[in-house]
Amino acid sequence: MNTFGTLFTLTSFGESHGPAIGGVIDGVPADFALNLDAVQTELDRRRPGQSALTTGRREADRVEFLSGLFEGRTTGTPIGFIIRNADQHSSDYEQLRTAYRPGHADYTYSAKYGLRDHRGGGRSSARETACRVVGGAVARQVLASLGITVRAYTSQVGPVVLAKNFEELDLSLTESNAVRCPEGSTAQRMIAEIKAAKAEGDTVGGVVTCVVAGCPVGLGEPVAGKLQARLAAAMLSINAAKGFDYGMGFEGAAKRGSEVIDNFEMNTQGRVVTTANHSGGIQGGISNGMPIYFRVAFKPVATLLRPVSTIDSKGNSVELKMKGRHDPCVVPRAVPVVEAMAAMTILDALLISKATV
Amino acid sequence: MNTFGTLFTLTSFGESHGPAIGGVIDGVPADFALNLDAVQTELDRRRPGQSALTTGRREADRVEFLSGLFEGRTTGTPIGFIIRNADQHSSDYEQLRTAYRPGHADYTYSAKYGLRDHRGGGRSSARETACRVVGGAVARQVLASLGITVRAYTSQVGPVVLAKNFEELDLSLTESNAVRCPEGSTAQRMIAEIKAAKAEGDTVGGVVTCVVAGCPVGLGEPVAGKLQARLAAAMLSINAAKGFDYGMGFEGAAKRGSEVIDNFEMNTQGRVVTTANHSGGIQGGISNGMPIYFRVAFKPVATLLRPVSTIDSKGNSVELKMKGRHDPCVVPRAVPVVEAMAAMTILDALLISKATV
Amino acid sequence: MNTFGTLFTLTSFGESHGPAIGGVIDGVPADFALNLDAVQTELDRRRPGQSALTTGRREADRVEFLSGLFEGRTTGTPIGFIIRNADQHSSDYEQLRTAYRPGHADYTYSAKYGLRDHRGGGRSSARETACRVVGGAVARQVLASLGITVRAYTSQVGPVVLAKNFEELDLSLTESNAVRCPEGSTAQRMIAEIKAAKAEGDTVGGVVTCVVAGCPVGLGEPVAGKLQARLAAAMLSINAAKGFDYGMGFEGAAKRGSEVIDNFEMNTQGRVVTTANHSGGIQGGISNGMPIYFRVAFKPVATLLRPVSTIDSKGNSVELKMKGRHDPCVVPRAVPVVEAMAAMTILDALLISKATV
Amino acid sequence: MNTFGTLFTLTSFGESHGPAIGGVIDGVPADFALNLDAVQTELDRRRPGQSALTTGRREADRVEFLSGLFEGRTTGTPIGFIIRNADQHSSDYEQLRTAYRPGHADYTYSAKYGLRDHRGGGRSSARETACRVVGGAVARQVLASLGITVRAYTSQVGPVVLAKNFEELDLSLTESNAVRCPEGSTAQRMIAEIKAAKAEGDTVGGVVTCVVAGCPVGLGEPVAGKLQARLAAAMLSINAAKGFDYGMGFEGAAKRGSEVIDNFEMNTQGRVVTTANHSGGIQGGISNGMPIYFRVAFKPVATLLRPVSTIDSKGNSVELKMKGRHDPCVVPRAVPVVEAMAAMTILDALLISKATV
């Protein structure tokens, strides 16, 4: 239950305050020249302490590869890797040994397993997503070699919504600001919103939009393996994610069919395209060659720097004042995680689509 | 890729205009007195031709059970079943042998497989969901015997949005109108909206909300088996579904953390509860004992009764006038499908949660 | 737990004395001209009542295909099928409602599930293997179109052992006698052995040898997906199978390494071959292009036509005199089942091996 | 394809001469006091360089646990671990960069993946089984806490066959000699056989027998999840394994049914038992409460210390004189690997059997 994927798989392990987190990436195509520095660069994008918007935790987050590579190339055997944990202030969490934080997994883990590693959220910590970024960075390089790109960006922070859709944006600007919104003025308003929340000891939610371009026709398997179903599962597995939609998404629920029709035509290169793309690049669960785009909603995380009332493991009411260092908005750091999950999902679907005679 | 679930599984088969559709339900707990009439009743809820709101197709949709039962009880062996197809107007679809309907799976199936059964959508037809209703009806009975209920209803049709949340509604009224909205006045507005769309040869989208109550603590497996990820995959696998969110969902993206806090407390029965339920009954991927609720967005289907411009398999532009009989709004008939997928997903998670020593 | 395979899968259902048995074959390559008569022919090879050596049960065993085919070609969607049960003498089994037959699954099913369908062995009946033969016949046709053949034969019945290995035999003669041994004189001795056992109300065991020729290099996945491990699981899942070995097998345990070396060389067509084939066509879990061969041991089934002492479900000692009609030796009818399981396993491995970029 | 198991899983990674091997153990029951020293002790049993019978390679083989444990107890989250590689004489293998060793995976890996890590066999090295021993040691402790024991021993080395069956032996003596045969005199003859082979630069095969005692009734799932099928797959995945049989096994093929009948009776404790155990503790794929026993055949490995003729990657004939340090007989060190695979398989089946309501 810690393995993502069918043929391209990531099995991850590790708690926030244990010796290390890590994983096993299996199903990597063989004889591929993997750029390890590019993997580390992706990991750095997710790292805490990048800007004033993120947690003060500073972790080097150096990935160490242990297998699956020979003289710079993948061998088709599993790639094992670890990331040592560091900068642990475990004592910050002593109060959580017994108290359950509202909106966190403390209670459910304790009830399910009979015990939990209370330090920093243990296995339920978002730190676990670092392993996904490693897996995703590997998948992404393979996809890039085939002309498939995966790019996500922040499209909403609290009430600040980026009004343009992805076709109206220059996604190369995403990394130009701390909030990872490709439009500068909206980015500034988002940053202000996050700073305001932080100043009040509060947190704020948001939305990440992701675009997969260059995808061939034919990825995804009906009925139980529809591409959107796999993407949805991948996205909802990310910490703090509360929703997923693709193409016209929830907005389509309010529409008439005549408003959202995607007519087919041949483009000038003789390729089948649709005149609009309300379908979001997927029809009947199978990619149609148009850009795939989707949104992932993130809640404002419950780690308030204010006292909250809760109970402890004996059922006593307690007041909890969290000390840990946390992001006031998880969305900017969720951007590379969304990309990673998308990249792994798409590569997995691509491999499955090749499995024919 | 036609199998849902891990331990409780449904493997389905069948095309709209072939001899039969059917499936295999595996992992059913043994020695359970299955009410076959109740399964048929669920299937009747999904059947076309129930009301003026749905397609004119009339199919008896009688499920025939072939195995897995002995003297009225489940034996722990797989339950095979078939539903014969009938009332087929295959000639209605002759034009689709070569032309690709916009917004349908015609093009993607043809491109992926090199051929397709063009009659009535073939495998991509929503008819396939009848098998899910059978599987879901079995799961639902097992859940009911454990005090777990799964109830869905129509919460939006086009611009008509049901303003109340599930706690303010009497869900026993859901079946009291053709649109399956438990509030009468809103139901009437929804019905009017569907009729208006139908009169214009158009279709309209909507939203189904689903509530799982009575769920024990501990269903769902971190990290890759989070309960919300499994639910999301199940829902996005339904035909015409475009989005999923649970708990505070996309609305939460606009919120501050202090607005959506779910404090823990002991209730008067000595059970751990949360004072609010923005989390939607799941924390860290694991059910917390509160009601699980989620929404599924459905698009307005692309089967307009107006001419549309498209291409055929040779790339020629053609004008297509669809004749088949289709629902102007799929949402009312999607309600039992959402319930079925939810029931199967919850029972599967429940079985997994039991797998310990 | 009733599904074989990873990408090419067979999910089966059905009991001996229920309305029907059947299954769902998924992952069949699309656009393949499937010969349905050839599937029925394979099924006829497994049918009871073929000769004096097999059970007197006579079942037409007509397979009815329900989906996945369009105008004679596979569509890439699942192939559902059923085989109606007939010629049921359920009353023959009334005594088994409570009594546990020695060497059968009566006790274990009852203990595991709390009840069982006692008629004819229910789900544990070898009748279930008819579904495997259907799945295998589909796989076999796909393999044949690629030049891969799967041929099994009887190589031992009780003490009668076929002395030659597969390279010394003309496997086209396998079907020339009732026992399916390609060497006539040995076949006659095997037939005499079976008749002798039958005359004494006894049964006799035996061995099936299977050869897969024309297999490309590269099927099988290290470490957990080794081709021999998949074949072993497939074979040990057959009713009455007690053992599996491949290549030098158990005989190799007695040997020195210098006796069983398979040197590599280039053959005159410029293809890599081994000078001997003690490896059995698989090295490191991956096919090496040489013929794959393996043996499957079958026990003498416990259905003696003599009184046996056993207990009933209340623990009382009872004497049981079985009346059902059973084969004195399951091996001849196991030959097509071994082939079917081998064909499905090889095609599945082939599809997996294609899943790369 | 590097993951064993369904609910209790081991995903392993690592090559013989890379930085480390390791794995992720998932599905471990929570709140179990794991004895880490006992895991290391199991690993020491597999370690090379234990006696004069094994390879001269000396590796500390220290397992480092990275996650899944908190204050000495399992948390229900995955246990990640690594074992650093050491004592690498990679230059011993330089000739293998291009040459294919007979009877090894050099050719198949190269053909399948387009390249390979030639040092020490890379991923196909038996060194990989160290990870299985770690996973197995964890499973074994959980099983032991439930009264289930897994014990293997050497029952054949070349022509030297241990004549007694497991019920006639004192399995506590297995570790009393270097060859792991519980009967001293036979052990001495086995040791002599191995020494003789070694002296000639040759190798010798053998058989490991394994006994699982204390298993409850009901493990294993019909039809595709039969316990013997899972055991067979687990055993055939071990390096150099060529065969598997259980209960009467291949010997049963020569028998009459009347010779191998396992009558049921109630024992004095009121438990259902069989008067004999030719079935090997499994009937219809489900454990019946009697001891489960099976054999695994191992070939004499092909690493001869004599010149062999083979080809290189360009198809040229070459003579190869292997220098690496290898065991003349893998069987003694395979004993803990067989136990490990059996323990993981049984625990996985046990967890699955619990998954009901």
PDB file of C-alpha atoms in Angstrom, chain C residues 65-180:
ATOM      1  CA  PHE C  65     -18.713 -15.793 -26.332  1.00  0.00           C
ATOM      2  CA  LEU C  66     -20.456 -12.673 -25.097  1.00  0.00           C
ATOM      3  CA  SER C  67     -18.157  -9.733 -25.806  1.00  0.00           C
ATOM      4  CA  GLY C  68     -14.821  -8.456 -27.014  1.00  0.00           C
ATOM      5  CA  LEU C  69     -15.296  -9.510 -30.621  1.00  0.00           C
ATOM      6  CA  PHE C  70     -16.567  -7.511 -33.562  1.00  0.00           C
ATOM      7  CA  GLU C  71     -17.025  -8.947 -36.978  1.00  0.00           C
ATOM      8  CA  GLY C  72     -14.637 -11.791 -36.173  1.00  0.00           C
ATOM      9  CA  ARG C  73     -11.840  -9.715 -34.722  1.00  0.00           C
ATOM     10  CA  THR C  74     -10.807  -8.930 -31.180  1.00  0.00           C
ATOM     11  CA  THR C  75     -11.467  -5.343 -30.162  1.00  0.00           C
ATOM     12  CA  GLY C  76      -9.041  -5.039 -27.254  1.00  0.00           C
ATOM     13  CA  THR C  77     -11.937  -5.136 -24.811  1.00  0.00           C
ATOM     14  CA  PRO C  78     -12.527  -8.067 -22.471  1.00  0.00           C
ATOM     15  CA  ILE C  79     -13.848 -11.327 -23.869  1.00  0.00           C
ATOM     16  CA  GLY C  80     -16.599 -12.643 -21.628  1.00  0.00           C
ATOM     17  CA  PHE C  81     -17.729 -16.235 -22.063  1.00  0.00           C
ATOM     18  CA  ILE C  82     -19.869 -18.858 -20.399  1.00  0.00           C
ATOM     19  CA  ILE C  83     -20.183 -22.633 -20.573  1.00  0.00           C
ATOM     20  CA  ARG C  84     -23.518 -23.934 -19.372  1.00  0.00           C
ATOM     21  CA  ASN C  85     -23.431 -26.881 -17.027  1.00  0.00           C
ATOM     22  CA  ALA C  86     -25.400 -29.956 -17.943  1.00  0.00           C
ATOM     23  CA  ASP C  87     -25.666 -33.672 -17.213  1.00  0.00           C
ATOM     24  CA  GLN C  88     -25.685 -32.999 -13.496  1.00  0.00           C
ATOM     25  CA  HIS C  89     -26.309 -35.884 -11.184  1.00  0.00           C
ATOM     26  CA  SER C  90     -26.347 -33.713  -8.092  1.00  0.00           C
ATOM     27  CA  SER C  91     -28.019 -36.408  -6.052  1.00  0.00           C
ATOM     28  CA  ASP C  92     -24.888 -38.538  -6.488  1.00  0.00           C
ATOM     29  CA  TYR C  93     -23.301 -36.135  -4.083  1.00  0.00           C
ATOM     30  CA  GLU C  94     -25.913 -35.916  -1.340  1.00  0.00           C
ATOM     31  CA  GLN C  95     -23.742 -37.867   1.056  1.00  0.00           C
ATOM     32  CA  LEU C  96     -21.059 -35.214   0.656  1.00  0.00           C
ATOM     33  CA  ARG C  97     -23.275 -32.523   2.122  1.00  0.00           C
ATOM     34  CA  THR C  98     -21.800 -33.456   5.469  1.00  0.00           C
ATOM     35  CA  ALA C  99     -19.002 -35.953   4.839  1.00  0.00           C
ATOM     36  CA  TYR C 100     -15.477 -34.868   3.924  1.00  0.00           C
ATOM     37  CA  ARG C 101     -13.869 -36.883   1.120  1.00  0.00           C
ATOM     38  CA  PRO C 102     -10.246 -37.764   1.886  1.00  0.00           C
ATOM     39  CA  GLY C 103      -7.777 -36.009  -0.405  1.00  0.00           C
ATOM     40  CA  HIS C 104     -10.354 -33.482  -1.582  1.00  0.00           C
ATOM     41  CA  ALA C 105     -11.099 -29.893  -0.705  1.00  0.00           C
ATOM     42  CA  ASP C 106     -14.317 -30.629   1.168  1.00  0.00           C
ATOM     43  CA  TYR C 107     -12.904 -30.051   4.613  1.00  0.00           C
ATOM     44  CA  THR C 108     -10.741 -27.046   3.797  1.00  0.00           C
ATOM     45  CA  TYR C 109     -13.529 -25.221   1.945  1.00  0.00           C
ATOM     46  CA  SER C 110     -15.961 -25.885   4.779  1.00  0.00           C
ATOM     47  CA  ALA C 111     -13.499 -24.737   7.386  1.00  0.00           C
ATOM     48  CA  LYS C 112     -12.459 -21.641   5.474  1.00  0.00           C
ATOM     49  CA  TYR C 113     -15.847 -20.449   4.296  1.00  0.00           C
ATOM     50  CA  GLY C 114     -18.253 -21.881   6.837  1.00  0.00           C
ATOM     51  CA  LEU C 115     -20.212 -23.622   4.082  1.00  0.00           C
ATOM     52  CA  ARG C 116     -19.647 -25.199   0.704  1.00  0.00           C
ATOM     53  CA  ASP C 117     -21.430 -26.268  -2.435  1.00  0.00           C
ATOM     54  CA  HIS C 118     -20.913 -29.991  -1.976  1.00  0.00           C
ATOM     55  CA  ARG C 119     -22.234 -30.991  -5.390  1.00  0.00           C
ATOM     56  CA  GLY C 120     -19.457 -32.331  -7.548  1.00  0.00           C
ATOM     57  CA  GLY C 121     -16.727 -30.541  -5.694  1.00  0.00           C
ATOM     58  CA  GLY C 122     -18.279 -27.126  -6.293  1.00  0.00           C
ATOM     59  CA  ARG C 123     -15.617 -24.572  -7.073  1.00  0.00           C
ATOM     60  CA  SER C 124     -12.817 -27.048  -6.327  1.00  0.00           C
ATOM     61  CA  SER C 125     -13.989 -29.307  -9.136  1.00  0.00           C
ATOM     62  CA  ALA C 126     -11.595 -29.780 -12.034  1.00  0.00           C
ATOM     63  CA  ARG C 127     -14.481 -28.619 -14.164  1.00  0.00           C
ATOM     64  CA  GLU C 128     -13.202 -25.111 -13.468  1.00  0.00           C
ATOM     65  CA  THR C 129     -10.195 -25.834 -15.696  1.00  0.00           C
ATOM     66  CA  ALA C 130     -12.479 -25.725 -18.748  1.00  0.00           C
ATOM     67  CA  CYS C 131     -12.377 -21.924 -18.413  1.00  0.00           C
ATOM     68  CA  ARG C 132      -8.601 -22.033 -18.445  1.00  0.00           C
ATOM     69  CA  VAL C 133      -8.677 -23.998 -21.651  1.00  0.00           C
ATOM     70  CA  VAL C 134     -10.790 -21.264 -23.247  1.00  0.00           C
ATOM     71  CA  GLY C 135      -8.369 -18.565 -22.084  1.00  0.00           C
ATOM     72  CA  GLY C 136      -5.424 -20.670 -23.153  1.00  0.00           C
ATOM     73  CA  ALA C 137      -6.882 -21.311 -26.588  1.00  0.00           C
ATOM     74  CA  VAL C 138      -7.135 -17.567 -27.154  1.00  0.00           C
ATOM     75  CA  ALA C 139      -3.569 -17.008 -25.972  1.00  0.00           C
ATOM     76  CA  ARG C 140      -2.365 -19.900 -28.073  1.00  0.00           C
ATOM     77  CA  GLN C 141      -3.735 -18.455 -31.281  1.00  0.00           C
ATOM     78  CA  VAL C 142      -2.016 -15.148 -30.632  1.00  0.00           C
ATOM     79  CA  LEU C 143       1.249 -16.948 -29.862  1.00  0.00           C
ATOM     80  CA  ALA C 144       0.936 -19.118 -32.964  1.00  0.00           C
ATOM     81  CA  SER C 145       0.645 -16.010 -35.120  1.00  0.00           C
ATOM     82  CA  LEU C 146       4.073 -15.075 -33.749  1.00  0.00           C
ATOM     83  CA  GLY C 147       5.615 -18.491 -34.358  1.00  0.00           C
ATOM     84  CA  ILE C 148       5.433 -19.637 -30.751  1.00  0.00           C
ATOM     85  CA  THR C 149       4.065 -23.129 -30.128  1.00  0.00           C
ATOM     86  CA  VAL C 150       3.004 -24.756 -26.873  1.00  0.00           C
ATOM     87  CA  ARG C 151       2.772 -28.533 -26.830  1.00  0.00           C
ATOM     88  CA  ALA C 152       2.279 -30.881 -23.900  1.00  0.00           C
ATOM     89  CA  TYR C 153       2.091 -34.634 -23.653  1.00  0.00           C
ATOM     90  CA  THR C 154       1.825 -37.418 -21.127  1.00  0.00           C
ATOM     91  CA  SER C 155       5.312 -38.545 -20.126  1.00  0.00           C
ATOM     92  CA  GLN C 156       4.476 -40.782 -17.196  1.00  0.00           C
ATOM     93  CA  VAL C 157       1.520 -42.780 -15.916  1.00  0.00           C
ATOM     94  CA  GLY C 158       2.152 -44.505 -12.636  1.00  0.00           C
ATOM     95  CA  PRO C 159       5.330 -46.534 -13.067  1.00  0.00           C
ATOM     96  CA  VAL C 160       5.280 -46.240 -16.868  1.00  0.00           C
ATOM     97  CA  VAL C 161       7.789 -43.575 -17.835  1.00  0.00           C
ATOM     98  CA  LEU C 162       8.379 -42.324 -21.367  1.00  0.00           C
ATOM     99  CA  ALA C 163      12.119 -42.765 -21.711  1.00  0.00           C
ATOM    100  CA  LYS C 164      12.760 -40.252 -24.473  1.00  0.00           C
ATOM    101  CA  ASN C 165      13.043 -36.522 -24.096  1.00  0.00           C
ATOM    102  CA  PHE C 166      11.015 -34.103 -26.210  1.00  0.00           C
ATOM    103  CA  GLU C 167      13.681 -33.700 -28.857  1.00  0.00           C
ATOM    104  CA  GLU C 168      13.539 -37.412 -29.612  1.00  0.00           C
ATOM    105  CA  LEU C 169       9.765 -37.430 -30.066  1.00  0.00           C
ATOM    106  CA  ASP C 170       7.334 -36.515 -32.815  1.00  0.00           C
ATOM    107  CA  LEU C 171       4.912 -34.351 -30.876  1.00  0.00           C
ATOM    108  CA  SER C 172       2.431 -34.348 -33.740  1.00  0.00           C
ATOM    109  CA  LEU C 173       1.555 -37.879 -32.603  1.00  0.00           C
ATOM    110  CA  THR C 174       0.360 -36.793 -29.163  1.00  0.00           C
ATOM    111  CA  GLU C 175      -3.304 -36.827 -30.111  1.00  0.00           C
ATOM    112  CA  SER C 176      -3.046 -40.194 -31.850  1.00  0.00           C
ATOM    113  CA  ASN C 177      -3.974 -42.121 -28.723  1.00  0.00           C
ATOM    114  CA  ALA C 178      -6.288 -41.701 -25.752  1.00  0.00           C
ATOM    115  CA  VAL C 179      -3.505 -41.183 -23.237  1.00  0.00           C
ATOM    116  CA  ARG C 180      -1.798 -38.406 -25.212  1.00  0.00           C
TER     117      ARG C 180
END
